């Protein structure tokens, strides 16, 4: 779950070639032809092989409402099926990645409605996508925004990014993985402090704790995330999915079980054309030409 806090925002910095739009009208998705209300969808990169989803609720600091999550899930499904897309980037604006959930949408829900309807279950789609997903976080990633970022495989942060799980301030707790993924990422002590006090951490603190892998200037963040996506998309999509599955298994299995799974997936790569091409290209001192088979 998430919390949308009213915060004082700093002015946006100068834009980069790939601009984080402060606002954009509904746009048609290149892969589905569907018009969206809450997100902007594009393909980026030299080969147009990186799918980009920009959250687009500027007046609500990209608060995660049910409509936004449904639209994002629809696009994730589309990118998952698109053979040309090798990686996905999720971003917000320079002011806010996502400042939380839409509290007005959930404030009058009852226990029966939440439990009976498995409230927020569909928010988990990001974590089940087989293609790598990169979160490009500028500004506020609070509550559900922080949880959304943690569902991604890689988190890049802008210099002014802030992360937090402030649900406790509204008399509730995280409900979309905040207590679980945050603890696995930063350890028990810091996770407890953030969840129990509602305090935020800076981009630098997040990197030091292991939540974020890299920090960039605000105006360069999205381009760097797309660049990372291009590197990933240049590899075998089939083998990349195996690698992602193996790393994710480390959070679910014991070391012994995880090593066994890794070996099975490693052996499975020897049944692929891309493994043979990759090793042959290395021996022949040329660039590999992967075909995703």
Coordinates of N, CA and C in Angstrom, one line a residue, residues 49-135:
X49 N 14.2 -0.6 -28.5 CA 14.0 -1.9 -27.9 C 13.9 -1.8 -26.3
X50 N 13.7 -0.5 -25.9 CA 13.4 -0.3 -24.4 C 12.0 0.3 -24.3
X51 N 11.1 -0.4 -23.6 CA 9.8 0.2 -23.3 C 9.8 1.1 -22.2
X52 N 9.3 2.3 -22.3 CA 9.3 3.3 -21.2 C 7.8 3.6 -20.8
X53 N 7.6 3.5 -19.5 CA 6.3 3.8 -18.9 C 6.5 5.0 -18.0
X54 N 5.9 6.1 -18.3 CA 6.0 7.3 -17.4 C 4.6 7.5 -16.7
X55 N 4.6 7.5 -15.4 CA 3.4 7.8 -14.6 C 3.1 9.2 -14.9
X56 N 1.8 9.5 -15.1 CA 1.4 10.8 -15.6 C 0.1 11.3 -14.8
X57 N 0.2 11.5 -13.5 CA -0.8 12.2 -12.7 C -0.2 13.4 -12.0
X58 N 0.2 14.4 -12.7 CA 1.0 15.5 -12.1 C 0.3 16.2 -11.0
X59 N -1.0 16.4 -11.0 CA -1.7 17.1 -10.0 C -1.7 16.3 -8.7
X60 N -1.6 15.0 -8.8 CA -1.6 14.1 -7.6 C -0.2 13.5 -7.3
X61 N 0.8 14.2 -7.8 CA 2.2 13.7 -7.6 C 2.3 12.2 -8.0
X62 N 1.6 11.8 -9.1 CA 1.7 10.4 -9.6 C 1.2 9.4 -8.5
X63 N 0.2 9.8 -7.7 CA -0.4 8.9 -6.8 C -0.9 7.7 -7.5
X64 N -0.8 6.5 -7.0 CA -1.1 5.2 -7.6 C -2.6 4.9 -7.4
X65 N -3.4 5.2 -8.3 CA -4.8 4.8 -8.2 C -5.0 3.5 -9.0
X66 N -6.2 3.0 -8.8 CA -6.5 1.7 -9.4 C -6.5 1.8 -11.0
X67 N -6.9 2.9 -11.5 CA -6.9 3.1 -13.0 C -5.5 3.1 -13.5
X68 N -4.6 3.8 -12.8 CA -3.2 3.8 -13.2 C -2.5 2.5 -13.2
X69 N -2.8 1.7 -12.1 CA -2.2 0.4 -12.0 C -2.7 -0.6 -13.1
X70 N -4.0 -0.5 -13.4 CA -4.6 -1.3 -14.5 C -4.0 -1.0 -15.8
X71 N -3.8 0.3 -16.1 CA -3.2 0.7 -17.3 C -1.7 0.2 -17.4
X72 N -1.0 0.4 -16.3 CA 0.4 -0.1 -16.3 C 0.5 -1.6 -16.6
X73 N -0.4 -2.3 -15.9 CA -0.4 -3.8 -16.1 C -0.7 -4.1 -17.5
X74 N -1.6 -3.4 -18.2 CA -1.9 -3.7 -19.5 C -0.7 -3.5 -20.4
X75 N 0.1 -2.4 -20.2 CA 1.2 -2.1 -21.0 C 2.4 -3.1 -20.7
X76 N 2.5 -3.5 -19.5 CA 3.5 -4.5 -19.1 C 3.2 -5.8 -19.8
X77 N 2.0 -6.2 -19.9 CA 1.6 -7.4 -20.6 C 2.0 -7.2 -22.1
X78 N 1.7 -6.1 -22.7 CA 2.0 -5.8 -24.1 C 3.5 -5.9 -24.3
X79 N 4.3 -5.2 -23.5 CA 5.8 -5.2 -23.6 C 6.3 -6.6 -23.5
X80 N 5.7 -7.4 -22.6 CA 6.2 -8.8 -22.3 C 6.0 -9.6 -23.6
X81 N 5.0 -9.4 -24.4 CA 4.8 -10.1 -25.6 C 5.5 -9.6 -26.8
X82 N 6.0 -8.4 -26.7 CA 6.7 -7.7 -27.8 C 8.1 -8.3 -28.0
X83 N 8.4 -9.0 -29.1 CA 9.7 -9.6 -29.3 C 10.8 -8.6 -29.4
X84 N 10.5 -7.3 -29.8 CA 11.5 -6.3 -30.0 C 11.9 -5.6 -28.7
X85 N 11.1 -5.7 -27.6 CA 11.4 -5.0 -26.4 C 12.2 -6.0 -25.5
X86 N 13.4 -5.5 -25.1 CA 14.3 -6.4 -24.2 C 14.4 -5.9 -22.8
X87 N 13.9 -4.7 -22.5 CA 13.9 -4.2 -21.1 C 12.9 -3.1 -21.0
X88 N 12.5 -2.8 -19.8 CA 11.4 -1.8 -19.5 C 11.9 -0.9 -18.5
X89 N 11.6 0.4 -18.7 CA 11.9 1.5 -17.7 C 10.6 2.1 -17.2
X90 N 10.4 2.2 -15.9 CA 9.3 2.9 -15.3 C 9.8 4.1 -14.6
X91 N 9.2 5.2 -14.9 CA 9.6 6.5 -14.3 C 8.4 7.4 -14.0
X92 N 8.7 8.5 -13.4 CA 7.6 9.5 -13.1 C 8.0 10.8 -13.6
X93 N 7.9 11.9 -12.8 CA 8.3 13.2 -13.2 C 9.6 13.6 -12.4
X94 N 10.1 14.8 -12.7 CA 11.3 15.2 -11.9 C 10.9 15.5 -10.5
X95 N 9.6 15.8 -10.2 CA 9.1 16.1 -8.9 C 8.8 14.8 -8.1
X96 N 8.2 13.8 -8.7 CA 7.8 12.7 -8.0 C 7.8 11.4 -8.9
X97 N 8.4 10.4 -8.5 CA 8.3 9.1 -9.1 C 6.8 8.6 -8.8
X98 N 6.5 8.5 -7.6 CA 5.1 8.3 -7.1 C 5.1 8.6 -5.6
X99 N 4.3 9.6 -5.2 CA 4.3 10.0 -3.8 C 3.3 9.1 -3.0
X100 N 2.8 8.0 -3.5 CA 2.0 7.1 -2.7 C 0.8 6.7 -3.4
X101 N -0.1 6.1 -2.7 CA -1.4 5.6 -3.3 C -2.4 6.8 -3.2
X102 N -3.5 6.6 -3.9 CA -4.6 7.6 -3.9 C -5.4 7.3 -2.6
X103 N -5.1 8.0 -1.5 CA -5.8 7.8 -0.3 C -7.3 8.0 -0.3
X104 N -7.7 9.0 -1.1 CA -9.2 9.2 -1.3 C -9.9 8.0 -1.9
X105 N -9.2 7.2 -2.6 CA -9.7 6.0 -3.3 C -9.9 4.9 -2.3
X106 N -9.1 4.9 -1.2 CA -9.2 3.8 -0.3 C -9.7 4.1 1.1
X107 N -9.9 5.4 1.4 CA -10.1 5.8 2.8 C -11.4 5.2 3.4
X108 N -12.4 4.9 2.6 CA -13.7 4.4 3.1 C -13.9 2.9 2.9
X109 N -12.8 2.2 2.4 CA -12.9 0.7 2.3 C -13.0 0.0 3.6
X110 N -13.8 -1.1 3.6 CA -13.9 -1.9 4.8 C -13.0 -3.1 4.8
X111 N -12.8 -3.7 5.9 CA -12.0 -4.9 6.0 C -12.6 -6.0 5.1
X112 N -13.9 -6.1 5.1 CA -14.6 -7.1 4.3 C -14.3 -6.9 2.8
X113 N -14.3 -5.6 2.4 CA -14.0 -5.3 1.0 C -12.5 -5.6 0.6
X114 N -11.6 -5.3 1.5 CA -10.2 -5.5 1.3 C -9.8 -6.9 1.3
X115 N -10.3 -7.6 2.3 CA -9.9 -9.1 2.4 C -10.7 -9.9 1.4
X116 N -11.9 -9.7 1.2 CA -12.7 -10.4 0.3 C -12.3 -10.2 -1.2
X117 N -11.9 -9.0 -1.5 CA -11.6 -8.6 -2.8 C -10.1 -8.7 -3.1
X118 N -9.3 -9.2 -2.1 CA -7.9 -9.3 -2.2 C -7.3 -7.9 -2.7
X119 N -7.6 -6.9 -2.0 CA -7.2 -5.5 -2.4 C -5.7 -5.4 -2.6
X120 N -5.3 -4.8 -3.7 CA -3.9 -4.5 -4.1 C -3.2 -5.7 -4.7
X121 N -3.9 -6.8 -4.8 CA -3.2 -8.0 -5.4 C -2.7 -7.8 -6.8
X122 N -3.4 -7.0 -7.6 CA -3.0 -6.7 -9.0 C -1.9 -5.8 -9.0
X123 N -1.5 -5.1 -7.9 CA -0.3 -4.2 -7.9 C 1.0 -5.0 -8.1
X124 N 1.0 -6.3 -7.9 CA 2.2 -7.1 -7.9 C 2.7 -7.4 -9.3
X125 N 2.0 -7.0 -10.4 CA 2.3 -7.5 -11.7 C 3.7 -7.1 -12.1
X126 N 4.2 -6.0 -11.7 CA 5.6 -5.5 -12.1 C 6.6 -6.6 -11.6
X127 N 6.4 -7.2 -10.5 CA 7.4 -8.1 -10.0 C 7.3 -9.5 -10.7
X128 N 6.3 -9.7 -11.5 CA 6.2 -11.0 -12.2 C 6.6 -10.9 -13.7
X129 N 6.9 -9.7 -14.2 CA 7.3 -9.6 -15.5 C 8.6 -10.3 -15.7
X130 N 8.8 -11.1 -16.8 CA 10.0 -11.8 -17.0 C 11.1 -11.0 -17.6
X131 N 10.8 -9.9 -18.3 CA 11.8 -9.0 -18.8 C 12.3 -8.1 -17.7
X132 N 13.5 -7.7 -17.8 CA 14.1 -6.8 -16.8 C 13.4 -5.5 -16.7
X133 N 13.1 -5.0 -15.5 CA 12.4 -3.7 -15.3 C 13.3 -2.8 -14.5
X134 N 13.5 -1.6 -15.0 CA 14.4 -0.6 -14.3 C 13.5 0.5 -13.8
X135 N 13.6 0.9 -12.5 CA 12.9 2.1 -12.0 C 13.9 3.3 -12.0

